[in-house]
């Protein structure tokens, strides 16, 4: 089978022919149809992600496809089932072996490319906003990186929950994507004085930060007393240092959030969240944000598009 391989941290990814793996106990073999890309893939290639394996390895955190074979002790999902998996790795390949317990059945109405872009992006925003930030209708939600894969879902879900959404992104095309997702106010990260403009709108009650860096510092200054700041990721490459005295004076919470961590300590919360999201999808209340698709032969190019943030929404690699 073809797989995108990383043979050393920081090295260029390239396609190789490797053997199709066999599922072990508790695992299933999946014929992968699509793999959604995430910034964590870029960090893994550099060797800076918290769950980075030793090279050589195949990146690709989330996949969708069809169950081809079952390992010892596995009775479900059955062979032929359409599933999505938060795999953590091994997604940029034609086949992959994954834990059966991580597989989520996907409805026939959901295409594979959308399914591969669904779990992390929607799952992150839904659980972060509902469980961690406790976003309430009528509150003001500030979304940094609002045109990214998770950012657009935060805009969409925040608006659906009744929040007044302020979207921050770079450039008119990305802001237009955020507007289409439900944003009420649009701020260009390249031009806006974020602190002053957000405060002029009434300040932020909840901040959804997938960017970090200077934008975090500005957002903190624009957060209302008893506001909540969600740390989703650091796409800027700059992990902010948080001034604890500012949190004290303003009674502000800074909340860490790692969706994948719930696999280990809060599986029930994940299951309930994904169930609610699937119902919303089937009811037509969610619109997927797949910004671009590329075949596996162009996976390195797709990763470069993600690195440059050249398209709004998720980038998906397909295996056909």
Coordinates of C-alpha atoms in Angstrom, one line a residue:
X1 CA 0.0 0.0 0.0
X2 CA 1.0 3.7 -0.4
X3 CA 1.7 5.7 2.8
X4 CA 3.2 9.1 3.5
X5 CA 6.2 8.5 5.7
X6 CA 8.3 10.6 8.0
X7 CA 11.8 9.2 8.4
X8 CA 13.3 11.9 10.6
X9 CA 11.9 14.9 12.5
X10 CA 11.9 17.9 10.2
X11 CA 12.5 15.8 7.1
X12 CA 10.3 16.1 4.0
X13 CA 7.4 13.6 3.9
X14 CA 7.3 11.3 1.0
X15 CA 5.3 8.4 -0.3
X16 CA 6.5 4.8 0.2
X17 CA 5.2 1.4 -0.6
X18 CA 4.8 -0.5 2.7
X19 CA 3.1 -3.7 3.7
X20 CA -0.6 -3.6 4.6
X21 CA -0.7 -4.0 8.4
X22 CA -2.7 -6.8 10.2
X23 CA -5.0 -5.9 13.0
X24 CA -4.0 -7.2 16.5
X25 CA -6.2 -7.9 19.5
X26 CA -8.8 -5.1 20.0
X27 CA -8.0 -3.6 16.6
X28 CA -9.6 -3.3 13.2
X29 CA -8.1 -2.9 9.7
X30 CA -9.7 0.0 7.8
X31 CA -9.5 0.8 4.1
X32 CA -9.0 4.5 4.4
X33 CA -11.1 6.7 2.1
X34 CA -10.1 10.1 3.5
X35 CA -7.8 11.7 6.1
X36 CA -8.4 15.2 7.6
X37 CA -5.3 17.3 8.2
X38 CA -4.7 19.1 11.5
X39 CA -2.0 21.5 12.8
X40 CA -1.0 18.7 15.1
X41 CA 0.2 16.8 12.0
X42 CA 2.7 19.6 11.3
X43 CA 3.9 19.6 14.9
X44 CA 4.3 15.8 14.7
X45 CA 6.4 16.1 11.6
X46 CA 8.7 18.6 13.4
X47 CA 8.8 16.4 16.5
X48 CA 7.1 18.9 18.8
X49 CA 3.7 17.4 19.3
X50 CA 2.9 15.9 22.7
X51 CA 2.1 12.5 21.2
X52 CA 4.8 12.3 18.6
X53 CA 6.0 8.7 17.8
X54 CA 9.6 7.9 16.9
X55 CA 10.4 8.0 13.2
X56 CA 9.7 6.3 10.8
X57 CA 5.9 6.9 11.1
X58 CA 2.9 7.9 9.1
X59 CA 1.1 11.1 10.2
X60 CA -2.6 11.7 9.9
X61 CA -4.8 12.1 13.0
X62 CA -8.3 11.5 11.8
X63 CA -9.6 9.2 9.1
X64 CA -12.8 7.8 7.5
X65 CA -13.2 4.6 5.7
X66 CA -14.6 1.0 5.7
X67 CA -13.8 -1.8 8.1
X68 CA -11.9 -4.5 6.2
X69 CA -10.9 -7.0 8.9
X70 CA -11.2 -7.6 12.7
X71 CA -8.5 -8.4 15.2
X72 CA -8.8 -11.0 18.0
X73 CA -11.6 -10.3 20.4
X74 CA -13.4 -7.7 18.2
X75 CA -17.0 -8.2 17.2
X76 CA -17.9 -4.6 16.4
X77 CA -17.8 -2.5 14.3
X78 CA -18.6 -5.2 11.7
X79 CA -16.7 -5.7 8.5
X80 CA -18.1 -3.3 5.9
X81 CA -19.1 -0.6 8.5
X82 CA -18.5 3.0 7.5
X83 CA -16.5 4.6 10.3
X84 CA -14.5 7.6 11.4
X85 CA -11.6 7.3 13.8
X86 CA -9.5 9.7 15.8
X87 CA -6.4 7.7 15.2
X88 CA -3.6 9.9 16.4
X89 CA -1.4 8.8 13.5
X90 CA -1.2 6.5 10.5
X91 CA -4.0 8.2 8.6
X92 CA -2.2 9.3 5.5
X93 CA -2.2 5.8 4.0
X94 CA -4.4 3.5 2.0
X95 CA -5.0 1.2 4.9
X96 CA -4.6 1.5 8.7
X97 CA -4.9 -0.5 11.9
X98 CA -6.8 1.3 14.7
X99 CA -8.3 0.5 18.1
X100 CA -11.9 -0.7 17.6
X101 CA -13.0 1.3 20.6
X102 CA -12.1 4.5 18.8
X103 CA -14.2 3.8 15.8
X104 CA -17.4 5.9 15.4
X105 CA -20.0 4.7 12.9
X106 CA -20.9 7.4 10.4
X107 CA -24.3 7.8 8.7
X108 CA -24.6 6.8 5.0
X109 CA -25.7 10.5 4.3
X110 CA -22.2 11.7 5.4
X111 CA -19.6 11.5 2.6
X112 CA -16.1 10.2 3.6
X113 CA -14.4 13.5 3.0
X114 CA -16.8 15.3 5.4
X115 CA -16.6 12.5 7.9
X116 CA -12.7 12.8 7.9
X117 CA -13.1 16.5 8.7
X118 CA -15.8 16.1 11.3
X119 CA -14.5 14.5 14.5
X120 CA -11.7 16.8 15.6
X121 CA -13.1 20.1 14.3
X122 CA -16.7 19.8 15.4
X123 CA -15.8 17.6 18.4
X124 CA -13.3 20.2 19.7
X125 CA -15.5 23.2 19.4
X126 CA -18.7 21.5 20.8
X127 CA -17.1 20.0 23.9
X128 CA -14.9 23.1 24.5
X129 CA -17.8 25.5 24.3
X130 CA -20.4 23.4 26.1
X131 CA -18.5 21.5 28.8
X132 CA -15.4 23.7 29.5
X133 CA -16.5 27.3 28.8
X134 CA -20.2 26.8 29.6
X135 CA -21.1 29.3 26.8
X136 CA -24.6 30.7 27.4
X137 CA -27.0 32.3 25.0
X138 CA -26.5 36.1 24.9
X139 CA -22.8 36.0 25.7
X140 CA -20.2 37.4 23.4
X141 CA -17.8 34.8 21.9
X142 CA -14.5 35.9 20.4
X143 CA -13.0 33.4 18.0
X144 CA -9.3 33.7 17.1
X145 CA -8.3 31.9 13.9
X146 CA -12.0 31.9 12.9
X147 CA -11.4 30.7 9.3
X148 CA -9.4 27.6 10.3
X149 CA -10.8 24.0 10.5
X150 CA -11.8 24.3 14.2
X151 CA -12.3 28.1 14.1
X152 CA -15.2 27.9 11.6
X153 CA -16.9 25.2 13.7
X154 CA -16.6 27.4 16.8
X155 CA -18.2 30.3 14.9
X156 CA -21.0 28.0 13.7
X157 CA -21.7 26.3 17.0
X158 CA -21.4 29.5 19.0
X159 CA -24.0 31.2 16.8
X160 CA -26.2 28.1 17.1
X161 CA -26.0 28.3 20.9
X162 CA -27.2 31.9 20.8
X163 CA -23.9 33.7 21.3
X164 CA -22.9 37.0 19.6
X165 CA -19.9 35.9 17.7
X166 CA -16.8 38.1 16.9
X167 CA -14.6 36.4 14.3
X168 CA -10.9 37.2 13.9
X169 CA -9.1 36.0 10.8
X170 CA -6.6 37.2 8.2
X171 CA -8.0 38.7 4.9
X172 CA -11.3 39.4 3.3
X173 CA -11.9 35.9 1.9
X174 CA -11.4 34.2 5.3
X175 CA -13.6 36.7 7.0
X176 CA -16.3 36.0 4.4
X177 CA -16.1 32.3 5.3
X178 CA -16.5 33.2 9.0
X179 CA -19.5 35.4 8.1
X180 CA -21.1 32.5 6.1
X181 CA -20.6 30.3 9.2
X182 CA -22.6 32.7 11.3
X183 CA -20.3 35.4 12.7
X184 CA -21.9 38.7 13.7
X185 CA -18.8 40.8 13.7
X186 CA -15.6 40.5 11.5
X187 CA -12.1 41.7 12.5
X188 CA -9.1 41.4 10.2
X189 CA -6.2 40.2 12.4
X190 CA -3.7 42.1 10.1
X191 CA -5.4 45.5 10.6
X192 CA -7.6 45.5 13.7
X193 CA -6.6 46.9 17.1
X194 CA -8.1 43.8 18.7
X195 CA -8.3 45.1 22.2
X196 CA -10.0 48.3 21.4
X197 CA -12.4 47.0 18.7
X198 CA -13.6 44.1 20.9
X199 CA -14.0 46.3 23.9
X200 CA -16.0 48.7 21.7
X201 CA -18.3 45.8 20.9
X202 CA -18.8 45.2 24.7
X203 CA -15.9 42.9 25.4
X204 CA -15.6 39.1 25.2
X205 CA -17.3 36.8 27.7
X206 CA -15.6 33.7 26.1
X207 CA -12.5 33.6 24.0
X208 CA -11.8 30.6 21.7
X209 CA -8.1 30.8 20.9
X210 CA -6.6 28.4 18.4
X211 CA -3.7 30.9 17.6
X212 CA -1.8 32.0 20.7
X213 CA 0.9 34.6 20.5
X214 CA 0.1 38.3 20.4
X215 CA -3.5 37.7 19.6
X216 CA -3.9 35.9 23.0
X217 CA -2.4 38.9 24.8
X218 CA -4.8 41.3 23.1
X219 CA -7.8 39.1 23.7
X220 CA -7.0 38.8 27.4
X221 CA -7.1 42.6 27.6
X222 CA -10.5 42.6 25.9
X223 CA -12.0 39.9 28.1
X224 CA -14.8 40.9 30.5
X225 CA -14.6 40.2 34.2
X226 CA -15.5 36.5 34.9
X227 CA -14.7 35.8 31.2
X228 CA -13.3 32.4 30.1
X229 CA -10.5 31.9 27.7
X230 CA -10.2 28.5 26.0
X231 CA -6.7 27.5 24.9
X232 CA -7.3 25.3 21.9
X233 CA -4.0 25.5 20.1
X234 CA -1.0 27.6 19.0
X235 CA -1.2 27.9 15.2
X236 CA 1.0 31.0 15.4
X237 CA 3.8 28.8 16.8
X238 CA 4.0 31.1 19.8
X239 CA 2.8 29.7 23.1
X240 CA 1.8 32.7 25.2
X241 CA 3.1 33.3 28.7
X242 CA 0.0 34.1 30.9
X243 CA 0.3 37.0 33.4
X244 CA -1.4 35.5 36.4
X245 CA -1.9 38.9 38.0
X246 CA -4.2 40.0 35.1
X247 CA -6.3 36.9 35.7
X248 CA -6.5 37.7 39.4
X249 CA -7.5 41.3 38.9
X250 CA -10.1 40.6 36.3
X251 CA -11.4 37.3 37.7
X252 CA -10.7 35.6 34.4
X253 CA -10.4 31.8 33.8
X254 CA -7.9 30.4 31.3
X255 CA -9.0 26.9 30.4
X256 CA -6.9 24.3 28.7
X257 CA -8.6 22.0 26.2
X258 CA -7.3 18.9 24.4
X259 CA -10.1 16.9 22.7
X260 CA -8.0 13.8 22.3
X261 CA -7.4 13.7 26.0
X262 CA -11.0 12.7 26.6
X263 CA -10.2 9.4 25.0
X264 CA -8.3 8.5 28.2
X265 CA -10.4 10.0 31.0
X266 CA -13.8 11.2 29.6
X267 CA -15.0 8.8 26.9
X268 CA -18.6 9.3 27.9
X269 CA -18.4 13.0 27.3
X270 CA -17.0 12.4 23.9
X271 CA -19.7 9.9 23.0
X272 CA -22.5 12.2 24.1
X273 CA -20.9 15.2 22.3
X274 CA -20.5 13.3 19.0
X275 CA -24.0 11.9 19.3
X276 CA -25.4 15.4 19.6
X277 CA -23.3 16.6 16.7
X278 CA -24.4 13.8 14.4
X279 CA -28.0 14.6 15.2
X280 CA -27.4 18.2 14.2
X281 CA -25.7 17.1 11.0
X282 CA -28.5 14.8 10.0
X283 CA -31.0 17.6 10.7
X284 CA -29.2 19.9 8.3
X285 CA -28.1 22.3 11.1
X286 CA -24.4 22.0 10.4
X287 CA -22.6 22.8 7.1
X288 CA -19.2 21.1 6.7
X289 CA -16.2 23.3 6.1
X290 CA -14.0 21.3 3.8
X291 CA -11.9 24.0 2.1
X292 CA -9.8 21.8 -0.2
X293 CA -9.2 18.1 -1.0
X294 CA -6.1 16.6 -2.5
X295 CA -5.2 13.0 -3.5
X296 CA -2.7 11.0 -1.5
X297 CA -0.1 11.6 -4.2
X298 CA -0.3 15.3 -3.3
X299 CA -0.4 14.9 0.5
X300 CA 2.9 16.8 0.9
X301 CA 1.3 19.7 -1.0
X302 CA -1.8 19.5 1.2
X303 CA 0.3 19.7 4.3
X304 CA 2.1 22.8 2.9
X305 CA -1.3 24.4 2.3
X306 CA -2.2 23.8 5.9
X307 CA 1.2 25.3 7.0
X308 CA 0.6 28.4 5.0
X309 CA -3.1 28.6 6.0
X310 CA -3.9 29.3 2.4
X311 CA -7.5 28.1 2.4
X312 CA -10.3 28.5 5.0
X313 CA -11.7 25.4 6.6
X314 CA -10.4 21.8 6.7
X315 CA -8.0 20.3 4.2
X316 CA -8.7 16.6 3.4
X317 CA -6.5 14.0 1.6
X318 CA -8.4 11.4 -0.3
X319 CA -7.1 7.9 -1.2
X320 CA -8.7 7.5 -4.6

